[in-house]
Amino acid sequence: GEARQVRRQQQDEFRELLLSIRGLPAALPALPLELTVLYNSLLFTAGASDSSIKGEAEGIRQGLLRVLEACGACGRDLGMEELWQKVLQEVTMEELQAPLHRLGALQAAWWLAAGRLGSVAGLFQLLSTAEDLERARCSEGQNKLLFLIKAWRVPPEGASLPLVQSAKDLKEILCTAAAFLQGLQELEAGNFPTALSLLQEAAGGFCSKRTLAQIYTCLGCCAQRMGKPQTALQHLKQALQVDFQCLPALSHVAAVYHELGETDAELQALTLLYKALGKNPPAAASSSPYFLMRTELLVHTPVLPSLLRHHHPSEVKYLLAQRCLQDGRVADAVEHYLDFLSLLQEGLQQQVPLDGSSALPRIPEVFLEAASALEQAGRHQDAITVCEEVISRTTGLIPWVLQVEERLEEPDCSSPGAEPAGGLLSQKKESLCCLAWRAAGYLHQGWAWAKLGESKEAVTQFSRCLSDLLHVHLYVKPTENVQAEVEVLQKIRLLSLIGRGMQFLELGRHKEALLDFQHSLQISPGDRAAASYLVQALWKLNRKQEAAAQWQKFSQSSPGENGQQQGQGRPLPLYLVSCLEQTMYPHSEPLARSIQDYLGTAAQDT
């Protein structure tokens, strides 16, 4: 705070000095001093900036025009690039060369911040003599912009007025920023080896600890995308060693461990991240207070904030819950989901970005995942309560009849006031999602009541789920745009039919059970769970010949033919995985023996 105040004061003083100089006609003897004052003033402007510097460097144009005016030339109608070209080619006065070169380096900084890399390269080409370029000599494969910046010879400092930041430091910062910026651009374009080499160059450059940690984080992301997880981990650990507050590096570490299937290490990283996000870090602890122009002020590209996005604590808490549930750590999953739901009560929606960058799924899905965890932990009554919340909240959002047709009728957009089909489609998708969530709520309640030994109540909930899904006319080939939503509804329908059939078997209502299993096989031919239970229902109904025929057919099919796992290659939503596991048919040795005995006897009779 105090240092910033001093800088502001110095900035104002330099600005006033510059204004008083410019109140006089442009004169060659005074120009070196004027250009040095302008250089210092612009550095204080950059130093006062919190993020990246933007726009044109205020005052450079006027400074160049005053140089031309003093030399009896004019350039008011020229753009900045042409103006620099004219000044550097026509002004040969020795005393002006150093101040003009320093000002040129500052111009390059502003253009670099604006992403005008071609303009920067052109300017350094003008600032360097043919001998400089020949001496440096660009080797094949070397980055042209970096070569041109490095080839520029820094002018010696004059004794007239001290510089608030040396041109030598400025050159180093330009090199680092140019390497970092181009590395990010290549990373975004998918040119990973080039990106890696540029980012490594930037890591050896001139920057604060905070920026160095960011560069290492980007190197980690690049290595991860190249399929080199161990290298990625090395870079990300370097980022954390340089700046332990670089929390995006920690979230990338968790992602790499997830990719490697190292769940313990991933959960450890996520736990550390959650704890760290709970503490308020000291402001700007690792940025460098010593330089006015800094690398981070010049690197301005949309890919950087996405790579360095700070997660909200609730997103990390959700990831912990989700990973524990996926890995079968049910007790931990329950604890994390309940923590998350309490965070939700504290107004979570306002704090999490809704631009698709968040790790959070839709809130009803989180509730259903929590219910699944509670169910697996044996807390069936709590699971029923959580599902009731989903059912009550989605009920008002579902139209009475939903039709998913072969093709969406697109309104004629040429007619006035016609609504584009996109709006209609997203509305339909949203309704299908709400329907899936409510139906899944009833499905989970059915299983919870079944586990509590309340088969009649379970049948009621499964039936509610199935009657919900009667609202949708499910076509074999629905509109591609809603295919994913329709597949989830089909899966819920299948799981509910098998679940209800199982409860009918428990209640001795074998005919009703048989109908449900037959219906299941119509929805998903070859489903092993439905086929197994169908055999059991037929056997209990004393339809032994049919049961044996179905059993033979089922035994001969390979497990790979089972269409149950992941319809159309899409993964099953996490909240349905436990329901799928509950429908798995427990292999019954006595039934298999009875059928084999029956088949043996039938063969002898024949």
GROMACS .gro file of C-alpha atoms in nm, residues 78 114 221 248 252 353 408 442 499 578:
model
   10
   78LEU     CA    1   0.124   0.831  -4.008
  114ALA     CA    2  -0.164  -0.617  -2.713
  221CYS     CA    3  -0.017  -2.878  -1.866
  248PRO     CA    4  -0.380  -2.403  -0.988
  252HIS     CA    5  -0.342  -2.990  -1.211
  353PRO     CA    6  -1.870  -1.960  -1.236
  408LEU     CA    7  -3.736  -3.120  -3.451
  442TYR     CA    8  -3.804  -4.244  -0.761
  499GLY     CA    9  -3.588  -5.343  -0.989
  578SER     CA   10  -2.513  -4.809  -0.784
   0.00000   0.00000   0.00000
